[in-house]
mmCIF file of C-alpha atoms in Angstrom:
data_model
loop_
_atom_site.group_PDB
_atom_site.id
_atom_site.type_symbol
_atom_site.label_atom_id
_atom_site.label_comp_id
_atom_site.label_asym_id
_atom_site.label_seq_id
_atom_site.Cartn_x
_atom_site.Cartn_y
_atom_site.Cartn_z
ATOM 1 C CA MET A 1213 24.014 1.085 28.177
ATOM 2 C CA GLN A 1214 23.460 4.822 28.639
ATOM 3 C CA HIS A 1215 25.406 7.039 26.256
ATOM 4 C CA ALA A 1216 27.415 9.982 27.643
ATOM 5 C CA TRP A 1217 25.343 13.159 27.925
ATOM 6 C CA TYR A 1218 27.295 14.934 25.201
ATOM 7 C CA ARG A 1219 26.661 12.055 22.769
ATOM 8 C CA GLN A 1220 22.955 12.169 23.548
ATOM 9 C CA PHE A 1221 23.017 15.943 23.055
ATOM 10 C CA TRP A 1222 24.807 15.553 19.715
ATOM 11 C CA ARG A 1223 22.264 12.997 18.505
ATOM 12 C CA PHE A 1224 19.459 15.340 19.519
ATOM 13 C CA LEU A 1225 21.046 18.206 17.570
ATOM 14 C CA GLN A 1226 20.956 16.011 14.451
ATOM 15 C CA SER A 1227 17.229 15.297 14.778
ATOM 16 C CA ARG A 1228 14.310 17.045 13.088
ATOM 17 C CA GLU A 1229 12.958 18.176 16.485
ATOM 18 C CA ALA A 1230 16.256 19.910 17.358
ATOM 19 C CA VAL A 1231 16.280 21.815 14.075
ATOM 20 C CA GLY A 1232 12.729 22.954 14.758
ATOM 21 C CA VAL A 1233 13.558 24.090 18.295
ATOM 22 C CA ILE A 1234 16.601 26.043 17.088
ATOM 23 C CA LEU A 1235 14.604 27.718 14.320
ATOM 24 C CA VAL A 1236 11.764 28.667 16.654
ATOM 25 C CA ALA A 1237 14.070 29.984 19.385
ATOM 26 C CA GLY A 1238 16.413 31.880 17.069
ATOM 27 C CA ALA A 1239 13.769 33.347 14.800
ATOM 28 C CA SER A 1240 11.571 34.337 17.753
ATOM 29 C CA ALA A 1241 14.486 36.161 19.384
ATOM 30 C CA ILE A 1242 15.283 38.025 16.177
ATOM 31 C CA ALA A 1243 11.638 38.843 15.498
ATOM 32 C CA MET A 1244 11.072 40.162 19.021
ATOM 33 C CA GLY A 1245 14.350 42.109 18.883
ATOM 34 C CA VAL A 1246 13.288 43.815 15.699
ATOM 35 C CA ILE A 1247 10.094 45.237 17.219
ATOM 36 C CA PRO A 1248 11.758 48.080 19.200
ATOM 37 C CA ASN A 1249 13.860 49.073 16.200
ATOM 38 C CA LEU A 1250 10.785 48.857 14.017
ATOM 39 C CA LEU A 1251 8.990 51.334 16.268
ATOM 40 C CA GLN A 1252 11.997 53.625 16.395
ATOM 41 C CA LYS A 1253 12.325 53.639 12.637
ATOM 42 C CA TRP A 1254 8.638 53.950 11.966
ATOM 43 C CA TRP A 1255 8.982 57.514 10.754
ATOM 44 C CA ASP A 1256 12.263 56.807 8.983
ATOM 45 C CA SER A 1257 12.472 53.577 6.930
ATOM 46 C CA ALA A 1258 10.586 50.675 8.451
ATOM 47 C CA TRP A 1259 10.558 48.543 5.309
ATOM 48 C CA PHE A 1260 13.833 46.767 6.002
ATOM 49 C CA TYR A 1261 12.932 45.977 9.617
ATOM 50 C CA GLY A 1262 9.436 44.990 8.574
ATOM 51 C CA LEU A 1263 10.747 42.486 6.036
ATOM 52 C CA VAL A 1264 13.120 41.024 8.639
ATOM 53 C CA PHE A 1265 10.290 40.753 11.156
ATOM 54 C CA PHE A 1266 7.861 38.983 8.843
ATOM 55 C CA GLY A 1267 10.660 36.811 7.477
ATOM 56 C CA MET A 1268 11.453 35.619 10.985
ATOM 57 C CA LEU A 1269 7.774 34.926 11.621
ATOM 58 C CA LEU A 1270 7.806 32.624 8.608
ATOM 59 C CA VAL A 1271 10.874 30.848 10.003
ATOM 60 C CA VAL A 1272 9.040 30.414 13.332
ATOM 61 C CA VAL A 1273 6.188 28.724 11.450
ATOM 62 C CA LEU A 1274 8.701 26.463 9.690
ATOM 63 C CA GLY A 1275 10.306 25.575 13.012
ATOM 64 C CA TRP A 1276 6.889 24.774 14.485
ATOM 65 C CA ALA A 1277 6.165 22.495 11.525
ATOM 66 C CA LEU A 1278 9.372 20.583 12.222
ATOM 67 C CA VAL A 1279 8.666 20.232 15.945
ATOM 68 C CA ARG A 1280 4.973 19.299 15.773
ATOM 69 C CA GLU A 1281 3.826 15.697 16.127
ATOM 70 C CA ARG A 1282 3.437 13.835 12.848
ATOM 71 C CA GLY A 1283 1.667 10.619 13.662
ATOM 72 C CA VAL A 1284 2.917 7.043 13.568
ATOM 73 C CA GLY A 1285 4.965 5.435 10.820
ATOM 74 C CA VAL A 1286 4.555 1.658 10.673
ATOM 75 C CA VAL A 1287 7.219 -0.304 8.809
ATOM 76 C CA LEU A 1288 5.927 -3.762 7.860
ATOM 77 C CA SER A 1289 8.306 -6.493 6.745
ATOM 78 C CA LEU A 1290 6.204 -9.597 6.226
ATOM 79 C CA TYR A 1291 8.649 -11.565 4.082
ATOM 80 C CA PRO A 1292 10.121 -14.592 5.920
ATOM 81 C CA SER A 1293 13.526 -14.027 4.289
ATOM 82 C CA PRO A 1294 15.621 -10.983 5.330
ATOM 83 C CA GLN A 1295 15.052 -7.742 3.409
ATOM 84 C CA ALA A 1296 17.555 -5.697 5.438
ATOM 85 C CA ASN A 1297 18.350 -2.960 2.907
ATOM 86 C CA ARG A 1298 14.743 -2.326 1.945
ATOM 87 C CA VAL A 1299 13.575 -2.349 5.566
ATOM 88 C CA SER A 1300 16.359 0.104 6.408
ATOM 89 C CA ASP A 1301 15.234 2.471 3.623
ATOM 90 C CA LEU A 1302 11.627 2.356 4.794
ATOM 91 C CA THR A 1303 12.582 2.821 8.438
ATOM 92 C CA GLU A 1304 14.763 5.823 7.638
ATOM 93 C CA ALA A 1305 11.955 7.418 5.633
ATOM 94 C CA SER A 1306 9.483 6.835 8.471
ATOM 95 C CA ARG A 1307 11.772 8.355 11.101
ATOM 96 C CA LYS A 1308 12.249 11.449 8.959
ATOM 97 C CA ASN A 1309 8.523 11.990 8.561
ATOM 98 C CA HIS A 1310 6.907 10.806 11.804
ATOM 99 C CA SER A 1311 7.160 11.331 15.532
ATOM 100 C CA SER A 1312 7.018 7.609 16.228
ATOM 101 C CA THR A 1313 8.104 4.610 14.154
ATOM 102 C CA LEU A 1314 6.969 1.053 14.769
ATOM 103 C CA VAL A 1315 8.798 -1.757 12.965
ATOM 104 C CA ILE A 1316 6.867 -5.031 12.631
ATOM 105 C CA ASP A 1317 8.646 -7.973 11.043
ATOM 106 C CA ASP A 1318 7.596 -11.494 10.163
ATOM 107 C CA GLU A 1319 9.200 -12.971 13.284
ATOM 108 C CA LEU A 1320 7.144 -10.720 15.558
ATOM 109 C CA LEU A 1321 3.991 -12.181 13.995
ATOM 110 C CA ARG A 1322 5.094 -15.723 14.862
ATOM 111 C CA PRO A 1323 4.974 -15.691 18.685
ATOM 112 C CA GLY A 1324 7.166 -18.408 20.124
ATOM 113 C CA GLY A 1325 7.980 -19.533 16.584
ATOM 114 C CA ARG A 1326 4.366 -20.682 16.214
ATOM 115 C CA GLU A 1327 2.872 -20.406 12.728
ATOM 116 C CA LEU A 1328 -0.357 -18.394 12.731
ATOM 117 C CA SER A 1329 -3.032 -18.391 10.078
ATOM 118 C CA LEU A 1330 -3.032 -15.452 7.692
ATOM 119 C CA ASP A 1331 -6.097 -13.911 9.342
ATOM 120 C CA ALA A 1332 -4.564 -14.348 12.808
ATOM 121 C CA ARG A 1333 -1.327 -12.697 11.653
ATOM 122 C CA MET A 1334 -3.170 -9.709 10.208
ATOM 123 C CA ASP A 1335 -5.237 -9.423 13.389
ATOM 124 C CA LEU A 1336 -2.099 -9.425 15.550
ATOM 125 C CA LEU A 1337 -0.489 -6.835 13.280
ATOM 126 C CA ALA A 1338 -3.527 -4.545 13.495
ATOM 127 C CA LYS A 1339 -3.586 -4.838 17.286
ATOM 128 C CA LEU A 1340 0.092 -3.864 17.489
ATOM 129 C CA VAL A 1341 -0.588 -0.788 15.352
ATOM 130 C CA ASP A 1342 -3.645 0.119 17.444
ATOM 131 C CA ALA A 1343 -1.623 -0.151 20.650
ATOM 132 C CA ARG A 1344 1.052 2.233 19.362
ATOM 133 C CA VAL A 1345 -1.565 4.704 18.122
ATOM 134 C CA GLU A 1346 -3.325 4.719 21.490
ATOM 135 C CA GLU A 1347 0.006 5.247 23.225
ATOM 136 C CA ILE A 1348 0.738 8.259 21.023
ATOM 137 C CA LYS A 1349 -2.745 9.725 21.400
ATOM 138 C CA THR A 1350 -2.582 9.676 25.215
ATOM 139 C CA SER A 1351 0.066 12.399 24.980
ATOM 140 C CA GLY A 1352 -2.234 14.514 22.837
ATOM 141 C CA ALA A 1353 -0.277 13.744 19.665
ATOM 142 C CA ASP A 1354 -1.633 13.101 16.188
ATOM 143 C CA GLY A 1355 -3.001 9.565 15.818
ATOM 144 C CA SER A 1356 -2.621 9.331 12.044
ATOM 145 C CA VAL A 1357 -0.941 6.199 10.648
ATOM 146 C CA THR A 1358 1.296 5.821 7.602
ATOM 147 C CA LEU A 1359 2.233 2.332 6.435
ATOM 148 C CA TYR A 1360 5.591 1.466 4.879
ATOM 149 C CA PRO A 1361 4.885 -2.136 3.806
ATOM 150 C CA LEU A 1362 6.874 -5.024 2.362
ATOM 151 C CA ALA A 1363 4.572 -7.972 1.790
ATOM 152 C CA HIS A 1364 3.243 -10.482 -0.710
ATOM 153 C CA LEU A 1365 0.235 -9.180 -2.594
ATOM 154 C CA TYR A 1366 -2.197 -11.666 -1.053
ATOM 155 C CA GLU A 1367 -0.978 -10.546 2.396
ATOM 156 C CA GLY A 1368 -1.463 -6.913 1.384
ATOM 157 C CA PHE A 1369 -5.045 -7.616 0.317
ATOM 158 C CA HIS A 1370 -5.878 -9.264 3.653
ATOM 159 C CA LEU A 1371 -4.059 -6.510 5.540
ATOM 160 C CA GLY A 1372 -6.309 -3.943 3.869
ATOM 161 C CA ARG A 1373 -9.416 -5.926 4.801
ATOM 162 C CA ARG A 1374 -8.312 -6.128 8.433
ATOM 163 C CA LEU A 1375 -7.379 -2.443 8.748
ATOM 164 C CA ALA A 1376 -10.777 -1.473 7.348
ATOM 165 C CA ARG A 1377 -12.286 -2.674 10.634
ATOM 166 C CA ASP A 1378 -10.445 0.024 12.624
ATOM 167 C CA THR A 1379 -10.813 3.795 12.611
ATOM 168 C CA TYR A 1380 -7.830 6.122 12.298
ATOM 169 C CA SER A 1381 -7.675 9.884 11.944
ATOM 170 C CA SER A 1382 -5.762 9.173 8.727
ATOM 171 C CA LEU A 1383 -4.385 5.978 7.164
ATOM 172 C CA SER A 1384 -1.905 6.297 4.295
ATOM 173 C CA VAL A 1385 0.312 3.838 2.447
ATOM 174 C CA MET A 1386 3.798 4.527 1.078
ATOM 175 C CA HIS A 1387 5.926 2.215 -1.043
ATOM 176 C CA LEU A 1388 9.354 1.707 -2.530
ATOM 177 C CA SER A 1389 9.668 3.042 -6.046
ATOM 178 C CA SER A 1390 9.648 0.339 -8.705
ATOM 179 C CA THR A 1391 12.469 2.131 -10.538
ATOM 180 C CA ASP A 1392 15.206 1.739 -7.936
ATOM 181 C CA GLN A 1393 13.615 -0.095 -4.967
ATOM 182 C CA GLN A 1394 15.185 2.509 -2.663
ATOM 183 C CA THR A 1395 13.230 5.724 -3.038
ATOM 184 C CA VAL A 1396 10.110 5.868 -0.870
ATOM 185 C CA VAL A 1397 7.199 7.479 -2.705
ATOM 186 C CA PRO A 1398 3.571 8.261 -1.787
ATOM 187 C CA GLY A 1399 1.071 5.513 -2.484
ATOM 188 C CA LEU A 1400 -2.434 6.530 -1.446
ATOM 189 C CA THR A 1401 -4.676 7.352 1.495
ATOM 190 C CA LEU A 1402 -7.307 4.846 2.553
ATOM 191 C CA GLY A 1403 -10.716 6.364 3.148
ATOM 192 C CA ASN A 1404 -14.308 6.534 2.002
ATOM 193 C CA HIS A 1405 -13.285 8.982 -0.742
ATOM 194 C CA LEU A 1406 -12.105 5.899 -2.659
ATOM 195 C CA ARG A 1407 -15.776 4.957 -3.056
ATOM 196 C CA ASP A 1408 -16.812 8.353 -4.430
ATOM 197 C CA PRO A 1409 -17.976 8.622 -8.053
ATOM 198 C CA LEU A 1410 -15.099 9.130 -10.461
ATOM 199 C CA THR A 1411 -14.386 12.753 -11.313
ATOM 200 C CA PRO A 1412 -13.618 13.899 -14.875
ATOM 201 C CA ASP A 1413 -9.952 14.289 -13.892
ATOM 202 C CA GLN A 1414 -9.844 10.731 -12.571
ATOM 203 C CA GLU A 1415 -11.480 9.394 -15.728
ATOM 204 C CA ALA A 1416 -8.847 11.209 -17.763
ATOM 205 C CA LEU A 1417 -6.095 9.562 -15.696
ATOM 206 C CA LEU A 1418 -7.671 6.138 -16.141
ATOM 207 C CA THR A 1419 -8.009 6.658 -19.890
ATOM 208 C CA ALA A 1420 -4.322 7.539 -20.072
ATOM 209 C CA HIS A 1421 -3.073 4.609 -18.010
ATOM 210 C CA LEU A 1422 -5.510 1.681 -18.419
ATOM 211 C CA LYS A 1423 -6.494 -0.433 -21.406
ATOM 212 C CA GLN A 1424 -10.035 -0.971 -20.120
ATOM 213 C CA ALA A 1425 -10.782 2.593 -19.008
ATOM 214 C CA PRO A 1426 -14.312 3.983 -18.449
ATOM 215 C CA GLY A 1427 -14.403 5.407 -21.963
ATOM 216 C CA THR A 1428 -13.774 1.963 -23.470
ATOM 217 C CA GLY A 1429 -16.668 0.366 -21.628
ATOM 218 C CA GLY A 1430 -14.516 -1.210 -18.937
ATOM 219 C CA PRO A 1431 -13.446 -4.875 -18.647
ATOM 220 C CA THR A 1432 -15.266 -7.351 -20.877
ATOM 221 C CA LEU A 1433 -16.918 -10.369 -19.269
ATOM 222 C CA VAL A 1434 -15.784 -13.549 -21.081
ATOM 223 C CA ALA A 1435 -17.709 -16.760 -20.426
ATOM 224 C CA ASN A 1436 -15.949 -20.125 -20.263
ATOM 225 C CA PRO A 1437 -18.024 -22.559 -22.335
ATOM 226 C CA GLY A 1438 -16.049 -25.567 -21.095
ATOM 227 C CA CYS A 1439 -16.758 -24.915 -17.429
ATOM 228 C CA PRO A 1440 -18.854 -27.607 -15.682
ATOM 229 C CA ALA A 1441 -22.209 -26.456 -14.336
ATOM 230 C CA GLU A 1442 -21.165 -26.823 -10.691
ATOM 231 C CA TYR A 1443 -18.453 -24.165 -11.151
ATOM 232 C CA GLN A 1444 -20.447 -21.685 -13.235
ATOM 233 C CA HIS A 1445 -20.883 -19.411 -10.215
ATOM 234 C CA ARG A 1446 -17.125 -18.729 -10.064
ATOM 235 C CA LEU A 1447 -15.770 -15.521 -11.616
ATOM 236 C CA ALA A 1448 -12.093 -14.749 -12.167
ATOM 237 C CA PHE A 1449 -11.230 -11.060 -11.964
ATOM 238 C CA ILE A 1450 -7.718 -10.530 -13.358
ATOM 239 C CA VAL A 1451 -5.829 -7.307 -12.565
ATOM 240 C CA ARG A 1452 -2.430 -6.604 -14.159
ATOM 241 C CA LEU A 1453 -1.079 -3.178 -13.178
ATOM 242 C CA SER A 1454 2.620 -4.001 -12.715
ATOM 243 C CA PHE A 1455 5.239 -5.344 -15.084
ATOM 244 C CA ALA A 1456 4.414 -9.035 -15.608
ATOM 245 C CA PRO A 1457 4.554 -10.102 -19.291
ATOM 246 C CA SER A 1458 2.841 -13.481 -18.916
ATOM 247 C CA MET A 1459 0.501 -12.647 -16.061
ATOM 248 C CA THR A 1460 -2.710 -12.096 -18.017
ATOM 249 C CA ALA A 1461 -2.317 -15.219 -20.169
ATOM 250 C CA ASP A 1462 -1.321 -17.347 -17.181
ATOM 251 C CA ALA A 1463 -4.174 -16.141 -14.966
ATOM 252 C CA THR A 1464 -6.681 -16.626 -17.789
ATOM 253 C CA GLY A 1465 -5.434 -20.174 -18.362
ATOM 254 C CA VAL A 1466 -5.645 -21.046 -14.664
ATOM 255 C CA ALA A 1467 -9.132 -19.536 -14.465
ATOM 256 C CA GLU A 1468 -10.366 -21.525 -17.473
ATOM 257 C CA THR A 1469 -8.801 -24.878 -16.566
ATOM 258 C CA GLY A 1470 -8.154 -24.764 -12.836
ATOM 259 C CA ARG A 1471 -4.653 -26.100 -13.532
ATOM 260 C CA VAL A 1472 -1.522 -24.442 -12.131
ATOM 261 C CA ARG A 1473 0.715 -25.540 -15.034
ATOM 262 C CA ARG A 1474 0.605 -24.297 -18.594
ATOM 263 C CA PRO A 1475 -0.902 -26.800 -21.063
ATOM 264 C CA SER A 1476 1.686 -25.906 -23.732
ATOM 265 C CA ASP A 1477 4.875 -26.958 -21.921
ATOM 266 C CA ALA A 1478 3.855 -27.967 -18.373
ATOM 267 C CA THR A 1479 5.856 -25.100 -16.825
ATOM 268 C CA HIS A 1480 4.455 -23.615 -13.628
ATOM 269 C CA THR A 1481 2.410 -20.411 -13.765
ATOM 270 C CA GLY A 1482 3.365 -19.577 -10.173
ATOM 271 C CA TYR A 1483 -0.238 -19.698 -8.977
ATOM 272 C CA VAL A 1484 -0.960 -21.963 -6.015
ATOM 273 C CA PHE A 1485 -4.205 -23.050 -4.418
ATOM 274 C CA THR A 1486 -2.793 -24.500 -1.196
ATOM 275 C CA SER A 1487 0.205 -23.496 0.910
ATOM 276 C CA ASP A 1488 1.239 -27.135 1.380
ATOM 277 C CA ASN A 1489 1.034 -28.499 -2.156
ATOM 278 C CA HIS A 1490 2.110 -26.216 -4.988
ATOM 279 C CA GLU A 1491 1.107 -28.813 -7.572
ATOM 280 C CA ALA A 1492 -2.482 -29.034 -6.357
ATOM 281 C CA ASN A 1493 -4.955 -27.805 -8.971
ATOM 282 C CA GLY A 1494 -8.110 -25.842 -8.279
ATOM 283 C CA ASN A 1495 -11.475 -25.504 -9.952
ATOM 284 C CA PRO A 1496 -12.224 -23.628 -13.186
ATOM 285 C CA CYS A 1497 -14.278 -20.436 -13.348
ATOM 286 C CA GLY A 1498 -17.436 -19.847 -15.307
ATOM 287 C CA ALA A 1499 -16.154 -16.503 -16.644
ATOM 288 C CA HIS A 1500 -13.330 -14.026 -16.350
ATOM 289 C CA ALA A 1501 -12.721 -10.300 -16.784
ATOM 290 C CA VAL A 1502 -9.389 -8.514 -17.232
ATOM 291 C CA LEU A 1503 -8.219 -5.062 -16.141
ATOM 292 C CA GLU A 1504 -4.752 -4.077 -17.407
ATOM 293 C CA ALA A 1505 -2.391 -1.125 -17.366
ATOM 294 C CA ALA A 1506 -1.777 0.384 -20.791
ATOM 295 C CA SER A 1507 2.002 0.256 -20.275
ATOM 296 C CA ALA A 1508 4.423 -1.914 -18.319
ATOM 297 C CA ARG A 1509 3.565 -0.197 -15.044
ATOM 298 C CA LEU A 1510 1.629 2.712 -13.605
ATOM 299 C CA PRO A 1511 3.457 6.029 -13.177
ATOM 300 C CA GLU A 1512 4.623 7.011 -9.698
ATOM 301 C CA THR A 1513 3.964 10.678 -8.938
ATOM 302 C CA LYS A 1514 4.496 12.996 -5.995
ATOM 303 C CA ASP A 1515 0.871 12.617 -4.999
ATOM 304 C CA ALA A 1516 -1.596 9.773 -4.762
ATOM 305 C CA GLU A 1517 -4.033 10.747 -7.518
ATOM 306 C CA VAL A 1518 -3.143 7.977 -9.997
ATOM 307 C CA PHE A 1519 -3.078 5.145 -7.460
ATOM 308 C CA GLU A 1520 -6.290 6.332 -5.784
ATOM 309 C CA ALA A 1521 -8.134 6.617 -9.102
ATOM 310 C CA VAL A 1522 -6.982 3.130 -10.146
ATOM 311 C CA ALA A 1523 -7.897 1.584 -6.776
ATOM 312 C CA ASN A 1524 -11.346 3.170 -6.953
ATOM 313 C CA TYR A 1525 -11.898 1.962 -10.516
ATOM 314 C CA THR A 1526 -10.566 -1.551 -9.824
ATOM 315 C CA TYR A 1527 -13.073 -1.949 -7.025
ATOM 316 C CA ARG A 1528 -15.908 -0.628 -9.184
ATOM 317 C CA CYS A 1529 -15.028 -2.936 -12.069
ATOM 318 C CA CYS A 1530 -14.864 -5.991 -9.836
ATOM 319 C CA ILE A 1531 -18.267 -5.291 -8.291
ATOM 320 C CA ALA A 1532 -19.759 -4.548 -11.725
ATOM 321 C CA ALA A 1533 -18.341 -7.792 -13.179
ATOM 322 C CA LYS A 1534 -19.717 -9.746 -10.233
ATOM 323 C CA GLN A 1535 -23.195 -8.276 -10.692
ATOM 324 C CA ALA A 1536 -23.097 -8.826 -14.462
ATOM 325 C CA TRP A 1537 -22.080 -12.474 -14.073
ATOM 326 C CA ALA A 1538 -24.770 -13.038 -11.440
ATOM 327 C CA GLU A 1539 -27.383 -11.859 -13.949
ATOM 328 C CA GLN A 1540 -25.881 -13.784 -16.869
ATOM 329 C CA SER A 1541 -25.305 -17.060 -15.023
ATOM 330 C CA GLY A 1542 -28.383 -16.886 -12.830
ATOM 331 C CA SER A 1543 -26.262 -17.487 -9.743
ATOM 332 C CA THR A 1544 -27.274 -15.767 -6.513
ATOM 333 C CA ASN A 1545 -23.847 -16.256 -4.932
ATOM 334 C CA VAL A 1546 -20.995 -15.436 -7.305
ATOM 335 C CA ASP A 1547 -17.593 -16.514 -5.968
ATOM 336 C CA VAL A 1548 -14.940 -13.991 -7.088
ATOM 337 C CA GLN A 1549 -11.401 -15.327 -7.609
ATOM 338 C CA LEU A 1550 -8.992 -12.384 -7.663
ATOM 339 C CA PHE A 1551 -5.762 -12.685 -9.664
ATOM 340 C CA ILE A 1552 -3.838 -9.475 -8.991
ATOM 341 C CA ASN A 1553 -0.437 -8.084 -9.882
ATOM 342 C CA ALA A 1554 -0.392 -4.431 -8.841
ATOM 343 C CA PRO A 1555 1.572 -1.967 -6.724
ATOM 344 C CA LEU A 1556 1.188 -2.982 -3.086
ATOM 345 C CA PRO A 1557 -0.653 0.222 -2.017
ATOM 346 C CA ILE A 1558 -3.344 -0.429 -4.640
ATOM 347 C CA THR A 1559 -3.668 -4.064 -3.540
ATOM 348 C CA ILE A 1560 -4.052 -2.963 0.090
ATOM 349 C CA ALA A 1561 -6.656 -0.401 -0.982
ATOM 350 C CA VAL A 1562 -8.637 -2.988 -2.957
ATOM 351 C CA GLY A 1563 -8.679 -5.221 0.131
ATOM 352 C CA TRP A 1564 -9.753 -2.251 2.243
ATOM 353 C CA LEU A 1565 -12.612 -1.508 -0.153
ATOM 354 C CA MET A 1566 -13.685 -5.176 -0.327
ATOM 355 C CA LYS A 1567 -13.800 -5.719 3.426
ATOM 356 C CA ASN A 1568 -17.373 -7.099 3.222
ATOM 357 C CA ASP A 1569 -17.205 -8.833 -0.168
ATOM 358 C CA HIS A 1570 -16.706 -12.548 -0.682
ATOM 359 C CA VAL A 1571 -13.413 -12.557 -2.597
ATOM 360 C CA THR A 1572 -10.626 -15.141 -2.703
ATOM 361 C CA VAL A 1573 -7.135 -13.961 -3.656
ATOM 362 C CA ILE A 1574 -5.226 -16.558 -5.677
ATOM 363 C CA ARG A 1575 -1.675 -16.601 -4.378
ATOM 364 C CA HIS A 1576 1.270 -16.281 -6.722
ATOM 365 C CA GLU A 1577 4.724 -17.620 -5.807
ATOM 366 C CA SER A 1578 7.377 -16.023 -8.020
ATOM 367 C CA SER A 1579 9.862 -18.756 -7.095
ATOM 368 C CA LEU A 1580 7.668 -21.310 -8.887
ATOM 369 C CA LEU A 1581 7.219 -19.310 -12.079
ATOM 370 C CA ASN A 1582 8.385 -21.231 -15.179
ATOM 371 C CA ALA A 1583 9.535 -24.233 -13.122
ATOM 372 C CA ALA A 1584 9.505 -27.464 -15.114
ATOM 373 C CA ALA A 1585 7.134 -30.245 -14.181
ATOM 374 C CA PRO A 1586 8.464 -32.846 -11.694
ATOM 375 C CA THR A 1587 9.868 -36.009 -13.213
ATOM 376 C CA GLY A 1588 7.121 -38.553 -13.748
ATOM 377 C CA ALA A 1589 4.330 -36.010 -13.531
ATOM 378 C CA PRO A 1590 1.288 -36.668 -15.794
ATOM 379 C CA PRO A 1591 1.046 -34.482 -18.915
ATOM 380 C CA ALA A 1592 -1.028 -31.343 -18.649
ATOM 381 C CA ALA A 1593 -4.532 -31.423 -20.054
ATOM 382 C CA PRO A 1594 -5.239 -29.297 -23.138
ATOM 383 C CA ALA A 1595 -6.555 -25.818 -22.491
ATOM 384 C CA GLY A 1596 -10.241 -25.756 -21.625
ATOM 385 C CA GLN A 1597 -10.303 -29.404 -20.512
ATOM 386 C CA LEU A 1598 -10.296 -30.677 -16.954
ATOM 387 C CA PRO A 1599 -8.188 -33.631 -15.776
#
């Protein structure tokens, strides 16, 4: 139903565009009105009028900045269960910062209620984003894209891989602050600069925030002597950059044994190898390497320098570990198993960087973490032994 004209006008006055128009119109009128007085007072005291004139010019620039097009904000809510408050926070932030906001939820990626594969869902999502960008660009507006995502980490990784196939004038990722889950903070910008050699400033950031920083020699490759020969080509790369006390030990245990339950007490690690059977075990890995944050979590700053440095270094470490294990094991086709617990923007960036690499992300279901073994289930095998 159409709103009354005065309600539409009132809503417009509350928008960013209206503030910009008012600033431009008002400041321009004042600035132009000052010019005659400025000329008249030229031989008297032009300083006051000059300051007013240049001050109004600055306000005109500010008004233009508010009115100009600011690309597309894409709010992604890929959780099947409602996340209304968090989606609302992300949507509000997008509408404040962008000329157009596209909200994509999990239901939209299940056409007709039909379950799509993960790759098909990411492909559909990317096509929806591309369509909105093309629509915006036809009007001569900025075609940059900023993501405001809510997703599981394995979905974020695959989303990054899919988006790497498209070209945008700019592609950035925001996220909800880990401190209050309400404040939207900058994540990082996806681009080829993430593959550039690390600068001294970036190395200093990594040294301050990572246990296995460049100055320490990076992640250590640890071979699994109990791994059968047919699985020696598998390498587990474990990344713990968010608060997760048991993550490193759990991921290492799963990598060494292939079992999803802890040998000590048969509680679930949360890792799953199939979407249908959460009790199904996988195969062990011939070696593993670990990259960890030095503290509970990485700092969130007003810019993207920390996240971009960590994403760059994570990618470099994974590729280096893969090459090192290929030489050590003699395998020509190392299969990387990625266990990752990191801020979503970094996970998306790692996927973006690894668009052409053979990497399998091991899913983690938080709802399964620490769950007791089903009644009648066989006892877990000791660590390092296969069932």
